[in-house]
Coordinates of C-alpha atoms and ligand atoms in Angstrom, one line a residue:
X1 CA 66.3 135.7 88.3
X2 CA 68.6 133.1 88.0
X3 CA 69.3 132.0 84.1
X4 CA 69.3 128.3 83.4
X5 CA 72.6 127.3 81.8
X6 CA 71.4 124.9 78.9
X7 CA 73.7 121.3 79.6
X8 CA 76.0 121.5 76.1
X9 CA 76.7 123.7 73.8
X10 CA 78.6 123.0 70.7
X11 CA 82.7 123.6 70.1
X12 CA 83.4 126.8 68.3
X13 CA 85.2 125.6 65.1
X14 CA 88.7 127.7 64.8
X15 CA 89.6 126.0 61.2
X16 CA 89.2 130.2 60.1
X17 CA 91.9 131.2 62.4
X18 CA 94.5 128.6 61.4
X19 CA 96.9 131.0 60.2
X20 CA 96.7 133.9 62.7
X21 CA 98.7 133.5 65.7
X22 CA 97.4 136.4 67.7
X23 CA 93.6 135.0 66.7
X24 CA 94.9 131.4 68.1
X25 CA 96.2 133.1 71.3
X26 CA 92.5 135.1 72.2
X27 CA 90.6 132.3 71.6
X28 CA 92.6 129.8 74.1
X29 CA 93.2 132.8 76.4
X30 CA 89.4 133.2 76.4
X31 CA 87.7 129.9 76.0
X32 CA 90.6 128.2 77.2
X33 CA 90.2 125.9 74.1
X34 CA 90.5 126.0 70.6
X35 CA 88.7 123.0 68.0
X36 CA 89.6 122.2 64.7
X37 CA 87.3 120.2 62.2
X38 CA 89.7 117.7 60.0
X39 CA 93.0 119.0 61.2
X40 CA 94.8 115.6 61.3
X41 CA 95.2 113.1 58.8
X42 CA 92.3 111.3 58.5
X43 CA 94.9 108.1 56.9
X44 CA 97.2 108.6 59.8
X45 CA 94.4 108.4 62.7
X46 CA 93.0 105.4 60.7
X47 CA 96.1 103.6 60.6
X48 CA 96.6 104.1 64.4
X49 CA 93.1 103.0 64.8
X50 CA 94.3 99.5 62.8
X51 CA 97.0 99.2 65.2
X52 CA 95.4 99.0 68.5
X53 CA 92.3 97.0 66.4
X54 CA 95.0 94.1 65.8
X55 CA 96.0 94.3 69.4
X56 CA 92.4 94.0 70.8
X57 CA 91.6 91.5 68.4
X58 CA 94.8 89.0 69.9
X59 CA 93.5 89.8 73.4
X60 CA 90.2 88.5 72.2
X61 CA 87.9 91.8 73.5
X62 CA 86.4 92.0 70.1
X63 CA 83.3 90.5 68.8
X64 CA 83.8 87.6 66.6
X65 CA 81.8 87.5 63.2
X66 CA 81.9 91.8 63.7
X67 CA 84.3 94.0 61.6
X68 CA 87.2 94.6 63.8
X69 CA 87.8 98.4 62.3
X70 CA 83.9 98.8 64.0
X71 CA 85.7 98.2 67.6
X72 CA 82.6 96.4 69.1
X73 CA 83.7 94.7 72.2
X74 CA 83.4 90.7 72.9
X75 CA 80.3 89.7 75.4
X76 CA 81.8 90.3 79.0
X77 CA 84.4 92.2 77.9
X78 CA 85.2 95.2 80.2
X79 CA 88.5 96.7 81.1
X80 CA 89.4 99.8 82.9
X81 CA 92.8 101.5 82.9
X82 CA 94.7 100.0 85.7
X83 CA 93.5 97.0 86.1
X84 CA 96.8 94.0 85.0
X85 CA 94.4 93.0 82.3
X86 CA 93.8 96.5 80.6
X87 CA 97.9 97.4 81.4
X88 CA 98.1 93.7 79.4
X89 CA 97.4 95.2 76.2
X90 CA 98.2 98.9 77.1
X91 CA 101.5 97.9 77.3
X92 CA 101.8 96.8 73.8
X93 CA 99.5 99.8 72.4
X94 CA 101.7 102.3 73.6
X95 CA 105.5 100.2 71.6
X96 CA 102.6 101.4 68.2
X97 CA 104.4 103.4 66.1
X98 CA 101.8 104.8 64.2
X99 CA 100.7 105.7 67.7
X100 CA 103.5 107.4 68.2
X101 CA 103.6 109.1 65.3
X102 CA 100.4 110.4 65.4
X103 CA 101.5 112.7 68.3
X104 CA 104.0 114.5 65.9
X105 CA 101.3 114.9 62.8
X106 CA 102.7 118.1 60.7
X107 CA 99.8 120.3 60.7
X108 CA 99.0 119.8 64.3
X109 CA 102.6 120.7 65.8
X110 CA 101.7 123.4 62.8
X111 CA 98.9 125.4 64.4
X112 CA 100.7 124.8 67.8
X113 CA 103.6 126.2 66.9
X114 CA 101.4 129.1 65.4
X115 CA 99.4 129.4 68.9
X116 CA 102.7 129.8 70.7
X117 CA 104.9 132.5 68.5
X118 CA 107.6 129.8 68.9
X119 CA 109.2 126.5 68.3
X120 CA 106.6 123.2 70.5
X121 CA 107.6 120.7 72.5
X122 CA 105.8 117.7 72.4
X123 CA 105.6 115.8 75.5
X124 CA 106.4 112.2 74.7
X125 CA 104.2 110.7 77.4
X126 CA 101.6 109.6 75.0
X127 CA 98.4 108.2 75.8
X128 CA 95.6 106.2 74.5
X129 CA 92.0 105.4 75.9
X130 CA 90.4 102.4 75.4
X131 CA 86.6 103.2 77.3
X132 CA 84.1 100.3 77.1
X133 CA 80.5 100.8 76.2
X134 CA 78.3 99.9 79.2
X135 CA 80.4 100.9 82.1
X136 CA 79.4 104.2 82.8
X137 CA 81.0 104.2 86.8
X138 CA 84.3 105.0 84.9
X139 CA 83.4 107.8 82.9
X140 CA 86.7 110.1 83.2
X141 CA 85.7 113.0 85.8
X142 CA 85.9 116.6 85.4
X143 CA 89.5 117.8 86.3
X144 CA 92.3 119.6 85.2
X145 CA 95.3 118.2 83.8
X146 CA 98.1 120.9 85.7
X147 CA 97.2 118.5 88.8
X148 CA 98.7 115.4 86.9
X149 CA 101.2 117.0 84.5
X150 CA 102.6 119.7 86.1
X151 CA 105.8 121.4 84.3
X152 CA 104.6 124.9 82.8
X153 CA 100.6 125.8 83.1
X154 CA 101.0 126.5 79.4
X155 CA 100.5 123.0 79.0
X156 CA 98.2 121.6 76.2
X157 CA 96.5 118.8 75.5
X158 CA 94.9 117.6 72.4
X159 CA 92.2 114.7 72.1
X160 CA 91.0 113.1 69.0
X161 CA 89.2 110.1 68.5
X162 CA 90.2 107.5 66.5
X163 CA 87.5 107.3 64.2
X164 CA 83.8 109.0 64.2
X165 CA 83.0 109.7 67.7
X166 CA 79.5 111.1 68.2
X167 CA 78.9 112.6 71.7
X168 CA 77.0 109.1 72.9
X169 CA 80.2 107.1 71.9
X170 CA 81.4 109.5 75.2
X171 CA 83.4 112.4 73.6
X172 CA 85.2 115.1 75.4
X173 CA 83.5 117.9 76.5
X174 CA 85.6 121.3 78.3
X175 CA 84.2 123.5 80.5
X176 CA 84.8 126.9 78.4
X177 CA 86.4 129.6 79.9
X178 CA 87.7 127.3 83.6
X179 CA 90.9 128.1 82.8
X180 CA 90.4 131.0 84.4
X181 CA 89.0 129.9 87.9
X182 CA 93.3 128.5 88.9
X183 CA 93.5 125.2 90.4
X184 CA 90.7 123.7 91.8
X185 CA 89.9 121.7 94.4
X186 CA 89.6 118.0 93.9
X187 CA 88.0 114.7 95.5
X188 CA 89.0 111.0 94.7
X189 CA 86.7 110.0 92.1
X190 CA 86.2 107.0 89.3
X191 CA 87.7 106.9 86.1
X192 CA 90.7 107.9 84.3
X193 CA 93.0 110.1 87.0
X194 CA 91.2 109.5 90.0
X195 CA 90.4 112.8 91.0
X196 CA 87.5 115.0 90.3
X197 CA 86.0 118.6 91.0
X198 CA 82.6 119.9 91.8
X199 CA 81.7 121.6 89.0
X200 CA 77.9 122.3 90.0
X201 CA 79.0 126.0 91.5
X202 CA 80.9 127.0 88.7
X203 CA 80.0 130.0 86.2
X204 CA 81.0 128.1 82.8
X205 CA 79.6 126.8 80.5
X206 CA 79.9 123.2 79.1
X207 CA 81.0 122.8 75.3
X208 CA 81.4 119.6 73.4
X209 CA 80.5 118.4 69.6
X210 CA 80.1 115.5 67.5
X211 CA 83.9 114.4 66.8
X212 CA 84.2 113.2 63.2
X213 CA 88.2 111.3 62.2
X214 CA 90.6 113.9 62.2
X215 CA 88.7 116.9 64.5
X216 CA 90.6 117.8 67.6
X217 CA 90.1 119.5 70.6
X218 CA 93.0 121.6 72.0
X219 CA 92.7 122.8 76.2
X220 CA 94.5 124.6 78.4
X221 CA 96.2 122.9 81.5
X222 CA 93.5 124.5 83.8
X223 CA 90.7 124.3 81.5
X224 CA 88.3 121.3 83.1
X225 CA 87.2 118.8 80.9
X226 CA 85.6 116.0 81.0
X227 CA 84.0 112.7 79.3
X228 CA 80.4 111.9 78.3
X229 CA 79.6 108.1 79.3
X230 CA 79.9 105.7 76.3
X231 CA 76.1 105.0 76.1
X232 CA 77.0 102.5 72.9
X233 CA 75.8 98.9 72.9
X234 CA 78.8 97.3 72.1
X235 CA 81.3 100.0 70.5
X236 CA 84.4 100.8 72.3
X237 CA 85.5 104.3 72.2
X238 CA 89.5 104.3 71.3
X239 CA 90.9 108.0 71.6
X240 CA 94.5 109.4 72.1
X241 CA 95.9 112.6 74.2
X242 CA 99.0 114.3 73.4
X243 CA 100.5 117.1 75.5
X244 CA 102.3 119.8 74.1
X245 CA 103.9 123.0 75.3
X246 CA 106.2 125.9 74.2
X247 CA 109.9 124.4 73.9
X248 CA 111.0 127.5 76.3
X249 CA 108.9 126.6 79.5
X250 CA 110.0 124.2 81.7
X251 CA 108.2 120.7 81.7
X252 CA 108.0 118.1 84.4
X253 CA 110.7 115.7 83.7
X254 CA 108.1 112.7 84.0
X255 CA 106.6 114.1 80.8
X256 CA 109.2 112.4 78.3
X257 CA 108.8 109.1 80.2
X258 CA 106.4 106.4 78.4
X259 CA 102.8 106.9 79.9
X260 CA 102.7 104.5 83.4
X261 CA 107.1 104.3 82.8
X262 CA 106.8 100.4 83.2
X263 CA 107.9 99.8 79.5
X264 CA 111.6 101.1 78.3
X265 CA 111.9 103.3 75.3
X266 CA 114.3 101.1 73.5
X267 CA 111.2 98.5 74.1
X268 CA 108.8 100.8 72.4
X269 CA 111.1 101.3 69.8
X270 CA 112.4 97.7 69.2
X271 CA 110.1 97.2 65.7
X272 CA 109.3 100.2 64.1
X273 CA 110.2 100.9 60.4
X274 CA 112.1 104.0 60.9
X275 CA 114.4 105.9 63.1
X276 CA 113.4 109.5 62.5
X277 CA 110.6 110.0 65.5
X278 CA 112.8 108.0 68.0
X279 CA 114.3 110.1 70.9
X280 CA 113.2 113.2 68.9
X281 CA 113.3 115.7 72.0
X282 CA 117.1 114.5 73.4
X283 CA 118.7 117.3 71.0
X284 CA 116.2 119.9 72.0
X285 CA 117.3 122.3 75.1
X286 CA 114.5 121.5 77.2
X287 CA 114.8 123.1 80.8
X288 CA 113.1 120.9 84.0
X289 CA 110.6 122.4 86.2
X290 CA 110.1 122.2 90.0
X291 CA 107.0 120.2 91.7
X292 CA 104.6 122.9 92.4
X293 CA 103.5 123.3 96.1
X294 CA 99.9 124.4 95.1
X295 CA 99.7 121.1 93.5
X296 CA 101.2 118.7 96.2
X297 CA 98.6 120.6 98.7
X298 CA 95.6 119.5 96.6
X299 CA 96.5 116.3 96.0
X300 CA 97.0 116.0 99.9
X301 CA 93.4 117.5 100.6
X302 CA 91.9 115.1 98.1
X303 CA 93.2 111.9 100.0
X304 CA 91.4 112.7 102.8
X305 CA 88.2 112.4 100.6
X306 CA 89.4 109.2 99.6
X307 CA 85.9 107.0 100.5
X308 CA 84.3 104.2 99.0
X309 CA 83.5 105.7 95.5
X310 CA 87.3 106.1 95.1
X311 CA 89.5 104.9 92.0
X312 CA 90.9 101.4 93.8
Ligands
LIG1 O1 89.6 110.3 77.1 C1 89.3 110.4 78.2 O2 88.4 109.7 78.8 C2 90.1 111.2 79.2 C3 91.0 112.2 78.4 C4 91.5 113.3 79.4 O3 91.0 113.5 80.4 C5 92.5 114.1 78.9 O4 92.9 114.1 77.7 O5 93.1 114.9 79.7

């Protein structure tokens, strides 16, 4: 008899095992995620929501008469990651320093540092989302990140939202335990990466919870993941993802460039207050990886899938 898998099933909250490396390490190993209720600064992740705010304000995709901190979008508003008009702003998001900053909050690097026995590197590629309700085509597809970010497996990412971000606002789900399955196959798809796997077959489970400000999710390089639509009227969703990884592996060198490399650092860093987060990893002895030929071989196969439905 086969056994229905029920469509979502909520995070496990490791809060409990903040302290215990080993704990940390079994988890990840066998969920291939970890989630943390209120591990980040709720003042820092609002501050970094005020930032971009001011920025979508100028470019006029918020509502007028609306609070701006409520991040509802202007009537015909709707821009998707690359398009010149989203890179517009995205450009200027990603100079934030709070933004910036965020990526580096103390209790975060904390627990990962805990996780890995040893001293983290954070990849300075930072990245922000900034999904529109209503425009469900580019929901971000399940994948994995290894295909995109290459450097060691032992890769991780960590999502928050920038605010409250119930599941209908379109929060992150992972697919437990798909760390496991190796790299995947993938097909061009919509939405952030442009490429997408079949997860129909697969014998995982989906997980994913109501994000309040300050919970993050934590996953594995392999680990597929995935977005839920933003079914809001009018809200935006705003979210970041920072990559981190043990300071011993090697990472891919395109990891310490600003996301989409089109702005210089020295740009990013032309106004902000202070000088101590600046070029924080050109000290550290960071060791370059390879490009992985398992990699290059499914991003070739995925081309030829490229077809109509495919990411222009
Ligand atoms: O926030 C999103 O829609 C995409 C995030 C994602 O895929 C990631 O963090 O790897």
């Amino acid at each position: 008899m086969t056994t229905l898998k029920p469509e979502l099933q909520p995070f496990t909250d490791s809060n409990n095992a903040l302290e215990d490396g080993a704990e940390l390490k079994r988890r990840m190993a066998q969920d291939g995620y970890l989630f943390f209720k209120n591990l980040v600064s709720q003042e820092r992740v609002w501050e970094t929501r005020r930032e971009i705010v001011g920025l979508l304000q100028s470019a006029g995709w918020l509502k007028e008469g609306r609070e701006p901190m409520d991040v509802i979008s202007a009537p015909g508003a709707n821009y998707v990651e690359p398009a010149p008009a989203y890179m517009q702003v995205y450009n200027e998001l990603i100079k934030g320093e709070a933004f910036n900053r965020l990526a580096l909050e103390p209790r975060l690097i904390q627990m990962l540092d805990t996780l890995f026995g040893e001293q983290t590197l954070a990849h300075s590629r930072n990245i922000a989302r900034i999904i529109f309700p209503q425009n469900t085509l580019y929901t971000t597809p399940s994948h994995q990140d290894y295909i995109h970010i290459q450097g060691t497996m032992d890769t991780y990412t960590a999502w928050m939202p920038l605010g409250d971000c119930p599941k209908e606002l379109g929060s992150l789900v992972v697919l437990q335990g798909s760390h496991r399955a190796g790299v995947l196959p993938v097909e061009a798809a919509y939405g952030a990466g442009g490429l997408g796997i079949d997860t129909e077959s697969l014998p995982y489970q989906w997980v994913g919870s109501d994000f309040e400000c300050g919970d993050v999710v934590v996953f594995h390089s392999l680990t597929v993941h995935k977005a839920l639509p933003n079914l809001a009227e009018e809200q935006i969703r705003l979210s970041v993802d920072f990559r981190y990884q043990p300071l011993s592996h090697p990472i891919d060198h395109s990891s310490l460039l600003p996301h989409h490399n089109k702005v210089a650092w020295e740009e990013i860093y032309a106004k902000w207050k202070s000088d101590d987060a600046k070029y924080y990893w050109s000290d550290l002895p960071i060791r370059y990886a390879g490009h992985d030929p398992k990699v290059l071989e499914v991003r070739a196969s995925a081309l030829q899938t490229k077809k109509e439905t495919a990411t222009p």
